[in-house]
């Protein structure tokens, strides 16, 4: 790395309007095929694909460039099984007592329940942790800025990178997720953000028949 405080930005690629339109449409057509998958095959994933996708996630914009995230990749069967057991314990309490009627109503079209077989069936889980404070190599504590927003953006990059690499994901948030610190031996200053289930869809995988809001419903243009 150079010691200069500022360096010229030479990576910008100017495009003609026509090309911009084409690329934006192509990207939309590609990303709209992403769906949350809840039925996975056990086919293994080349680990270098996961590594590249995490590198892509690590390029995300973030508060004061503190990069307040950790990605823990789990392919070990026994650990996946332990995560399933702990997640199902929490989800049992969630579905039977913690969730409000309204929340359960909102979840009903998705067909989710307390059983989480995908946590064992999928070849790879990525536990994403957000750091409110970090511990520097010299042992000093460093406050992190906009940790939640930053980790949310990095997770978005990761999901898009995995989709682009031909994989499917499930953003899973067993509630609460504190057990992940224990199972994965993470320090207390790392807060579980979400558990990304990664792999290939099972042969007869189905998805809820839901729709996305139109442009008019999600955007206003003030000229
Ligand atoms: C923060 C977050 C938490 C989620 N938690 C869960 C979850 O615990 N279990 C689950 O089955 N889906 C979960 N989902 C997936 C959503 O239900 C899904 O993204 C939504 O229904 C839209 O469907 P789509 O991803 O196929 O477009 C979560 C999504 C997000 C962004």
PDB file of C-alpha atoms and ligand atoms in Angstrom:
ATOM      1  CA  UNK A   1       0.000   0.000   0.000  1.00  0.00           C
ATOM      2  CA  UNK A   2       1.317   3.480  -0.871  1.00  0.00           C
ATOM      3  CA  UNK A   3       1.953   5.994   1.930  1.00  0.00           C
ATOM      4  CA  UNK A   4       0.271   8.844   0.014  1.00  0.00           C
ATOM      5  CA  UNK A   5      -2.748  10.344   1.787  1.00  0.00           C
ATOM      6  CA  UNK A   6      -4.700  10.649  -1.469  1.00  0.00           C
ATOM      7  CA  UNK A   7      -4.261   8.812  -4.759  1.00  0.00           C
ATOM      8  CA  UNK A   8      -5.885   9.452  -8.166  1.00  0.00           C
ATOM      9  CA  UNK A   9      -9.094   7.515  -8.769  1.00  0.00           C
ATOM     10  CA  UNK A  10      -8.355   5.759 -12.032  1.00  0.00           C
ATOM     11  CA  UNK A  11     -10.925   2.958 -11.882  1.00  0.00           C
ATOM     12  CA  UNK A  12     -13.847   5.011 -13.205  1.00  0.00           C
ATOM     13  CA  UNK A  13     -15.172   3.693 -16.502  1.00  0.00           C
ATOM     14  CA  UNK A  14     -17.189   6.307 -18.451  1.00  0.00           C
ATOM     15  CA  UNK A  15     -20.123   4.774 -20.334  1.00  0.00           C
ATOM     16  CA  UNK A  16     -22.350   6.040 -23.134  1.00  0.00           C
ATOM     17  CA  UNK A  17     -25.987   6.610 -22.076  1.00  0.00           C
ATOM     18  CA  UNK A  18     -27.133   3.732 -24.249  1.00  0.00           C
ATOM     19  CA  UNK A  19     -24.707   1.385 -22.529  1.00  0.00           C
ATOM     20  CA  UNK A  20     -25.763   2.668 -19.091  1.00  0.00           C
ATOM     21  CA  UNK A  21     -29.375   1.928 -19.897  1.00  0.00           C
ATOM     22  CA  UNK A  22     -28.524  -1.529 -21.186  1.00  0.00           C
ATOM     23  CA  UNK A  23     -26.423  -2.424 -18.147  1.00  0.00           C
ATOM     24  CA  UNK A  24     -28.946  -1.088 -15.629  1.00  0.00           C
ATOM     25  CA  UNK A  25     -31.700  -3.139 -17.273  1.00  0.00           C
ATOM     26  CA  UNK A  26     -29.543  -6.251 -17.475  1.00  0.00           C
ATOM     27  CA  UNK A  27     -28.650  -5.940 -13.807  1.00  0.00           C
ATOM     28  CA  UNK A  28     -32.292  -5.514 -12.812  1.00  0.00           C
ATOM     29  CA  UNK A  29     -33.259  -8.550 -14.882  1.00  0.00           C
ATOM     30  CA  UNK A  30     -30.563 -10.556 -13.145  1.00  0.00           C
ATOM     31  CA  UNK A  31     -31.176  -9.423  -9.579  1.00  0.00           C
ATOM     32  CA  UNK A  32     -34.944  -9.831  -9.824  1.00  0.00           C
ATOM     33  CA  UNK A  33     -34.353 -13.571 -10.192  1.00  0.00           C
ATOM     34  CA  UNK A  34     -32.932 -13.715  -6.661  1.00  0.00           C
ATOM     35  CA  UNK A  35     -35.336 -15.316  -4.220  1.00  0.00           C
ATOM     36  CA  UNK A  36     -35.040 -16.413  -0.636  1.00  0.00           C
ATOM     37  CA  UNK A  37     -34.735 -20.200  -0.763  1.00  0.00           C
ATOM     38  CA  UNK A  38     -35.765 -22.432   2.128  1.00  0.00           C
ATOM     39  CA  UNK A  39     -35.166 -25.852   0.516  1.00  0.00           C
ATOM     40  CA  UNK A  40     -31.515 -26.664  -0.125  1.00  0.00           C
ATOM     41  CA  UNK A  41     -29.616 -29.552  -1.685  1.00  0.00           C
ATOM     42  CA  UNK A  42     -26.494 -30.746   0.140  1.00  0.00           C
ATOM     43  CA  UNK A  43     -24.223 -30.175  -2.890  1.00  0.00           C
ATOM     44  CA  UNK A  44     -20.947 -28.638  -1.758  1.00  0.00           C
ATOM     45  CA  UNK A  45     -19.737 -25.194  -2.841  1.00  0.00           C
ATOM     46  CA  UNK A  46     -16.152 -24.457  -3.952  1.00  0.00           C
ATOM     47  CA  UNK A  47     -14.755 -22.542  -0.969  1.00  0.00           C
ATOM     48  CA  UNK A  48     -12.934 -20.072  -3.248  1.00  0.00           C
ATOM     49  CA  UNK A  49     -16.318 -18.896  -4.550  1.00  0.00           C
ATOM     50  CA  UNK A  50     -17.366 -18.086  -0.980  1.00  0.00           C
ATOM     51  CA  UNK A  51     -14.046 -16.344  -0.335  1.00  0.00           C
ATOM     52  CA  UNK A  52     -14.448 -14.145  -3.429  1.00  0.00           C
ATOM     53  CA  UNK A  53     -18.008 -13.227  -2.422  1.00  0.00           C
ATOM     54  CA  UNK A  54     -16.846 -12.252   1.069  1.00  0.00           C
ATOM     55  CA  UNK A  55     -14.077 -10.141  -0.469  1.00  0.00           C
ATOM     56  CA  UNK A  56     -16.813  -8.417  -2.508  1.00  0.00           C
ATOM     57  CA  UNK A  57     -18.834  -7.827   0.691  1.00  0.00           C
ATOM     58  CA  UNK A  58     -15.738  -6.326   2.309  1.00  0.00           C
ATOM     59  CA  UNK A  59     -15.609  -3.600  -0.362  1.00  0.00           C
ATOM     60  CA  UNK A  60     -18.888  -2.108   0.918  1.00  0.00           C
ATOM     61  CA  UNK A  61     -19.039   1.535   2.006  1.00  0.00           C
ATOM     62  CA  UNK A  62     -19.012   1.789   5.796  1.00  0.00           C
ATOM     63  CA  UNK A  63     -18.809   4.308   8.621  1.00  0.00           C
ATOM     64  CA  UNK A  64     -15.340   5.944   8.744  1.00  0.00           C
ATOM     65  CA  UNK A  65     -13.903   2.890   6.964  1.00  0.00           C
ATOM     66  CA  UNK A  66     -13.877   0.923  10.236  1.00  0.00           C
ATOM     67  CA  UNK A  67     -15.232  -2.161   8.411  1.00  0.00           C
ATOM     68  CA  UNK A  68     -17.130  -3.285  11.511  1.00  0.00           C
ATOM     69  CA  UNK A  69     -17.935  -6.808  10.360  1.00  0.00           C
ATOM     70  CA  UNK A  70     -16.870 -10.421  10.714  1.00  0.00           C
ATOM     71  CA  UNK A  71     -17.993 -13.231   8.443  1.00  0.00           C
ATOM     72  CA  UNK A  72     -17.772 -16.736   9.904  1.00  0.00           C
ATOM     73  CA  UNK A  73     -18.097 -19.496   7.306  1.00  0.00           C
ATOM     74  CA  UNK A  74     -19.388 -22.813   8.632  1.00  0.00           C
ATOM     75  CA  UNK A  75     -19.244 -25.989   6.556  1.00  0.00           C
ATOM     76  CA  UNK A  76     -18.588 -28.356   9.479  1.00  0.00           C
ATOM     77  CA  UNK A  77     -21.508 -30.800   9.919  1.00  0.00           C
ATOM     78  CA  UNK A  78     -21.376 -30.977  13.731  1.00  0.00           C
ATOM     79  CA  UNK A  79     -21.350 -27.177  14.093  1.00  0.00           C
ATOM     80  CA  UNK A  80     -24.224 -26.812  11.610  1.00  0.00           C
ATOM     81  CA  UNK A  81     -26.170 -29.355  13.652  1.00  0.00           C
ATOM     82  CA  UNK A  82     -25.456 -27.439  16.873  1.00  0.00           C
ATOM     83  CA  UNK A  83     -26.596 -24.195  15.246  1.00  0.00           C
ATOM     84  CA  UNK A  84     -29.820 -25.892  14.097  1.00  0.00           C
ATOM     85  CA  UNK A  85     -30.519 -27.220  17.601  1.00  0.00           C
ATOM     86  CA  UNK A  86     -29.961 -23.803  19.207  1.00  0.00           C
ATOM     87  CA  UNK A  87     -31.890 -21.923  16.494  1.00  0.00           C
ATOM     88  CA  UNK A  88     -34.858 -24.292  16.784  1.00  0.00           C
ATOM     89  CA  UNK A  89     -34.944 -23.783  20.568  1.00  0.00           C
ATOM     90  CA  UNK A  90     -35.239 -20.008  20.058  1.00  0.00           C
ATOM     91  CA  UNK A  91     -37.662 -20.338  17.162  1.00  0.00           C
ATOM     92  CA  UNK A  92     -39.909 -22.641  19.214  1.00  0.00           C
ATOM     93  CA  UNK A  93     -40.230 -19.893  21.851  1.00  0.00           C
ATOM     94  CA  UNK A  94     -40.656 -17.283  19.107  1.00  0.00           C
ATOM     95  CA  UNK A  95     -43.499 -19.086  17.328  1.00  0.00           C
ATOM     96  CA  UNK A  96     -45.247 -20.216  20.528  1.00  0.00           C
ATOM     97  CA  UNK A  97     -44.957 -17.107  22.732  1.00  0.00           C
ATOM     98  CA  UNK A  98     -42.641 -14.288  21.603  1.00  0.00           C
ATOM     99  CA  UNK A  99     -44.169 -13.410  18.221  1.00  0.00           C
ATOM    100  CA  UNK A 100     -47.245 -11.172  18.228  1.00  0.00           C
ATOM    101  CA  UNK A 101     -50.400 -12.225  16.356  1.00  0.00           C
ATOM    102  CA  UNK A 102     -49.663  -9.530  13.759  1.00  0.00           C
ATOM    103  CA  UNK A 103     -46.116 -10.823  13.235  1.00  0.00           C
ATOM    104  CA  UNK A 104     -47.334 -14.393  12.763  1.00  0.00           C
ATOM    105  CA  UNK A 105     -49.959 -13.083  10.324  1.00  0.00           C
ATOM    106  CA  UNK A 106     -47.219 -11.358   8.295  1.00  0.00           C
ATOM    107  CA  UNK A 107     -45.159 -14.567   8.232  1.00  0.00           C
ATOM    108  CA  UNK A 108     -48.090 -16.783   7.243  1.00  0.00           C
ATOM    109  CA  UNK A 109     -47.707 -16.369   3.418  1.00  0.00           C
ATOM    110  CA  UNK A 110     -44.046 -17.433   3.712  1.00  0.00           C
ATOM    111  CA  UNK A 111     -44.951 -20.773   5.278  1.00  0.00           C
ATOM    112  CA  UNK A 112     -42.149 -20.559   7.864  1.00  0.00           C
ATOM    113  CA  UNK A 113     -42.279 -22.351  11.214  1.00  0.00           C
ATOM    114  CA  UNK A 114     -39.950 -23.399  14.039  1.00  0.00           C
ATOM    115  CA  UNK A 115     -38.320 -26.227  12.076  1.00  0.00           C
ATOM    116  CA  UNK A 116     -35.039 -25.234  10.395  1.00  0.00           C
ATOM    117  CA  UNK A 117     -33.736 -28.314   8.524  1.00  0.00           C
ATOM    118  CA  UNK A 118     -31.917 -26.070   6.032  1.00  0.00           C
ATOM    119  CA  UNK A 119     -29.398 -25.196   8.742  1.00  0.00           C
ATOM    120  CA  UNK A 120     -28.071 -28.746   8.412  1.00  0.00           C
ATOM    121  CA  UNK A 121     -28.944 -29.515   4.797  1.00  0.00           C
ATOM    122  CA  UNK A 122     -27.320 -26.486   3.158  1.00  0.00           C
ATOM    123  CA  UNK A 123     -23.580 -26.917   2.551  1.00  0.00           C
ATOM    124  CA  UNK A 124     -22.599 -23.552   3.995  1.00  0.00           C
ATOM    125  CA  UNK A 125     -23.726 -21.087   6.649  1.00  0.00           C
ATOM    126  CA  UNK A 126     -22.218 -17.617   6.936  1.00  0.00           C
ATOM    127  CA  UNK A 127     -22.731 -16.019  10.330  1.00  0.00           C
ATOM    128  CA  UNK A 128     -22.357 -12.261  10.017  1.00  0.00           C
ATOM    129  CA  UNK A 129     -21.346 -10.291  13.100  1.00  0.00           C
ATOM    130  CA  UNK A 130     -21.458  -6.542  13.596  1.00  0.00           C
ATOM    131  CA  UNK A 131     -18.989  -4.788  15.892  1.00  0.00           C
ATOM    132  CA  UNK A 132     -20.115  -1.782  17.953  1.00  0.00           C
ATOM    133  CA  UNK A 133     -16.569  -1.548  19.239  1.00  0.00           C
ATOM    134  CA  UNK A 134     -13.483  -3.310  17.930  1.00  0.00           C
ATOM    135  CA  UNK A 135     -10.289  -4.292  19.649  1.00  0.00           C
ATOM    136  CA  UNK A 136      -7.203  -3.035  17.812  1.00  0.00           C
ATOM    137  CA  UNK A 137      -4.053  -5.183  17.467  1.00  0.00           C
ATOM    138  CA  UNK A 138      -2.526  -3.136  20.347  1.00  0.00           C
ATOM    139  CA  UNK A 139      -5.443  -4.139  22.605  1.00  0.00           C
ATOM    140  CA  UNK A 140      -7.033  -0.654  22.565  1.00  0.00           C
ATOM    141  CA  UNK A 141     -10.806  -0.428  22.121  1.00  0.00           C
ATOM    142  CA  UNK A 142     -12.062   1.524  19.086  1.00  0.00           C
ATOM    143  CA  UNK A 143     -15.622   2.780  18.737  1.00  0.00           C
ATOM    144  CA  UNK A 144     -17.221   1.839  15.400  1.00  0.00           C
ATOM    145  CA  UNK A 145     -19.479   4.283  13.548  1.00  0.00           C
ATOM    146  CA  UNK A 146     -22.777   3.314  11.897  1.00  0.00           C
ATOM    147  CA  UNK A 147     -22.006  -0.366  12.485  1.00  0.00           C
ATOM    148  CA  UNK A 148     -25.528  -1.666  11.798  1.00  0.00           C
ATOM    149  CA  UNK A 149     -25.969   0.338   8.590  1.00  0.00           C
ATOM    150  CA  UNK A 150     -22.498  -0.671   7.377  1.00  0.00           C
ATOM    151  CA  UNK A 151     -23.006  -4.366   8.055  1.00  0.00           C
ATOM    152  CA  UNK A 152     -26.426  -4.208   6.375  1.00  0.00           C
ATOM    153  CA  UNK A 153     -24.861  -2.790   3.218  1.00  0.00           C
ATOM    154  CA  UNK A 154     -22.018  -5.356   3.264  1.00  0.00           C
ATOM    155  CA  UNK A 155     -24.557  -8.138   3.682  1.00  0.00           C
ATOM    156  CA  UNK A 156     -26.442  -6.792   0.667  1.00  0.00           C
ATOM    157  CA  UNK A 157     -23.221  -6.890  -1.353  1.00  0.00           C
ATOM    158  CA  UNK A 158     -22.637 -10.467  -0.163  1.00  0.00           C
ATOM    159  CA  UNK A 159     -26.119 -11.651  -1.144  1.00  0.00           C
ATOM    160  CA  UNK A 160     -25.759 -10.066  -4.588  1.00  0.00           C
ATOM    161  CA  UNK A 161     -22.262 -11.554  -5.044  1.00  0.00           C
ATOM    162  CA  UNK A 162     -23.506 -15.039  -4.115  1.00  0.00           C
ATOM    163  CA  UNK A 163     -26.490 -14.713  -6.469  1.00  0.00           C
ATOM    164  CA  UNK A 164     -24.155 -13.555  -9.234  1.00  0.00           C
ATOM    165  CA  UNK A 165     -21.956 -16.627  -8.594  1.00  0.00           C
ATOM    166  CA  UNK A 166     -24.897 -18.981  -9.178  1.00  0.00           C
ATOM    167  CA  UNK A 167     -25.788 -19.674  -5.550  1.00  0.00           C
ATOM    168  CA  UNK A 168     -28.962 -19.133  -3.539  1.00  0.00           C
ATOM    169  CA  UNK A 169     -29.352 -17.735  -0.042  1.00  0.00           C
ATOM    170  CA  UNK A 170     -31.685 -17.466   2.893  1.00  0.00           C
ATOM    171  CA  UNK A 171     -31.307 -14.503   5.220  1.00  0.00           C
ATOM    172  CA  UNK A 172     -32.115 -16.158   8.518  1.00  0.00           C
ATOM    173  CA  UNK A 173     -32.584 -14.336  11.818  1.00  0.00           C
ATOM    174  CA  UNK A 174     -33.394 -16.840  14.557  1.00  0.00           C
ATOM    175  CA  UNK A 175     -34.544 -14.527  17.285  1.00  0.00           C
ATOM    176  CA  UNK A 176     -32.525 -13.867  19.472  1.00  0.00           C
ATOM    177  CA  UNK A 177     -29.187 -14.962  17.993  1.00  0.00           C
ATOM    178  CA  UNK A 178     -26.910 -14.672  21.039  1.00  0.00           C
ATOM    179  CA  UNK A 179     -26.253 -18.427  20.906  1.00  0.00           C
ATOM    180  CA  UNK A 180     -24.059 -17.833  17.837  1.00  0.00           C
ATOM    181  CA  UNK A 181     -21.393 -16.161  20.009  1.00  0.00           C
ATOM    182  CA  UNK A 182     -21.215 -19.270  22.173  1.00  0.00           C
ATOM    183  CA  UNK A 183     -21.312 -21.874  19.407  1.00  0.00           C
ATOM    184  CA  UNK A 184     -18.807 -19.992  17.236  1.00  0.00           C
ATOM    185  CA  UNK A 185     -16.647 -18.754  20.091  1.00  0.00           C
ATOM    186  CA  UNK A 186     -16.919 -15.061  19.160  1.00  0.00           C
ATOM    187  CA  UNK A 187     -16.023 -12.196  21.513  1.00  0.00           C
ATOM    188  CA  UNK A 188     -18.807 -10.321  23.348  1.00  0.00           C
ATOM    189  CA  UNK A 189     -18.229  -7.114  21.367  1.00  0.00           C
ATOM    190  CA  UNK A 190     -19.382  -8.921  18.195  1.00  0.00           C
ATOM    191  CA  UNK A 191     -23.173  -8.908  17.840  1.00  0.00           C
ATOM    192  CA  UNK A 192     -24.798 -11.504  15.575  1.00  0.00           C
ATOM    193  CA  UNK A 193     -26.318  -9.630  12.630  1.00  0.00           C
ATOM    194  CA  UNK A 194     -27.756 -12.515  10.657  1.00  0.00           C
ATOM    195  CA  UNK A 195     -27.150 -16.037   9.549  1.00  0.00           C
ATOM    196  CA  UNK A 196     -26.895 -16.479   5.786  1.00  0.00           C
ATOM    197  CA  UNK A 197     -27.713 -19.960   4.543  1.00  0.00           C
ATOM    198  CA  UNK A 198     -25.908 -20.574   1.238  1.00  0.00           C
ATOM    199  CA  UNK A 199     -26.065 -23.319  -1.361  1.00  0.00           C
ATOM    200  CA  UNK A 200     -28.116 -24.649  -4.260  1.00  0.00           C
ATOM    201  CA  UNK A 201     -31.887 -25.099  -4.297  1.00  0.00           C
ATOM    202  CA  UNK A 202     -33.170 -28.651  -3.822  1.00  0.00           C
ATOM    203  CA  UNK A 203     -34.653 -30.231  -6.930  1.00  0.00           C
ATOM    204  CA  UNK A 204     -38.275 -29.399  -6.091  1.00  0.00           C
ATOM    205  CA  UNK A 205     -37.650 -26.159  -4.231  1.00  0.00           C
ATOM    206  CA  UNK A 206     -40.634 -23.814  -4.122  1.00  0.00           C
ATOM    207  CA  UNK A 207     -40.864 -20.141  -3.196  1.00  0.00           C
ATOM    208  CA  UNK A 208     -43.815 -18.125  -1.868  1.00  0.00           C
ATOM    209  CA  UNK A 209     -45.826 -16.473  -4.621  1.00  0.00           C
ATOM    210  CA  UNK A 210     -45.225 -12.899  -3.476  1.00  0.00           C
ATOM    211  CA  UNK A 211     -44.864  -9.708  -5.492  1.00  0.00           C
ATOM    212  CA  UNK A 212     -42.507  -6.739  -5.376  1.00  0.00           C
ATOM    213  CA  UNK A 213     -43.835  -3.180  -5.204  1.00  0.00           C
ATOM    214  CA  UNK A 214     -43.863  -1.149  -8.418  1.00  0.00           C
ATOM    215  CA  UNK A 215     -41.485   1.768  -9.036  1.00  0.00           C
ATOM    216  CA  UNK A 216     -44.304   4.220  -8.261  1.00  0.00           C
ATOM    217  CA  UNK A 217     -44.862   2.617  -4.891  1.00  0.00           C
ATOM    218  CA  UNK A 218     -41.229   2.758  -3.794  1.00  0.00           C
ATOM    219  CA  UNK A 219     -39.829   5.904  -5.414  1.00  0.00           C
ATOM    220  CA  UNK A 220     -40.599   9.611  -5.719  1.00  0.00           C
ATOM    221  CA  UNK A 221     -38.805  11.773  -8.257  1.00  0.00           C
ATOM    222  CA  UNK A 222     -38.422  15.440  -7.332  1.00  0.00           C
ATOM    223  CA  UNK A 223     -37.206  17.470 -10.330  1.00  0.00           C
TER     224      UNK A 223
HETATM  225  C1  LIG B   1     -33.342  -8.974   7.936  1.00  0.00           C
HETATM  226  C2  LIG B   1     -34.071 -10.151   7.344  1.00  0.00           C
HETATM  227  C3  LIG B   1     -34.421 -11.195   8.164  1.00  0.00           C
HETATM  228  C4  LIG B   1     -35.048 -12.324   7.626  1.00  0.00           C
HETATM  229  N1  LIG B   1     -35.308 -13.387   8.438  1.00  0.00           N
HETATM  230  C5  LIG B   1     -35.826 -14.510   7.918  1.00  0.00           C
HETATM  231  C6  LIG B   1     -35.957 -15.673   8.722  1.00  0.00           C
HETATM  232  O1  LIG B   1     -35.560 -15.713   9.883  1.00  0.00           O
HETATM  233  N2  LIG B   1     -36.517 -16.786   8.158  1.00  0.00           N
HETATM  234  C7  LIG B   1     -36.920 -16.815   6.849  1.00  0.00           C
HETATM  235  O2  LIG B   1     -37.406 -17.852   6.402  1.00  0.00           O
HETATM  236  N3  LIG B   1     -36.782 -15.718   6.048  1.00  0.00           N
HETATM  237  C8  LIG B   1     -36.227 -14.582   6.542  1.00  0.00           C
HETATM  238  N4  LIG B   1     -36.027 -13.481   5.743  1.00  0.00           N
HETATM  239  C9  LIG B   1     -36.375 -13.551   4.307  1.00  0.00           C
HETATM  240  C10 LIG B   1     -37.613 -12.739   3.972  1.00  0.00           C
HETATM  241  O3  LIG B   1     -38.770 -13.395   4.455  1.00  0.00           O
HETATM  242  C11 LIG B   1     -37.680 -12.574   2.432  1.00  0.00           C
HETATM  243  O4  LIG B   1     -36.562 -11.833   2.008  1.00  0.00           O
HETATM  244  C12 LIG B   1     -38.945 -11.850   1.997  1.00  0.00           C
HETATM  245  O5  LIG B   1     -40.071 -12.641   2.269  1.00  0.00           O
HETATM  246  C13 LIG B   1     -38.918 -11.498   0.498  1.00  0.00           C
HETATM  247  O6  LIG B   1     -38.742 -12.679  -0.269  1.00  0.00           O
HETATM  248  P1  LIG B   1     -37.572 -12.803  -1.328  1.00  0.00           P
HETATM  249  O7  LIG B   1     -36.266 -12.675  -0.575  1.00  0.00           O
HETATM  250  O8  LIG B   1     -37.745 -14.169  -1.971  1.00  0.00           O
HETATM  251  O9  LIG B   1     -37.722 -11.683  -2.312  1.00  0.00           O
HETATM  252  C14 LIG B   1     -35.393 -12.356   6.247  1.00  0.00           C
HETATM  253  C15 LIG B   1     -35.034 -11.275   5.434  1.00  0.00           C
HETATM  254  C16 LIG B   1     -34.372 -10.200   5.965  1.00  0.00           C
HETATM  255  C17 LIG B   1     -33.941  -9.073   5.055  1.00  0.00           C
END
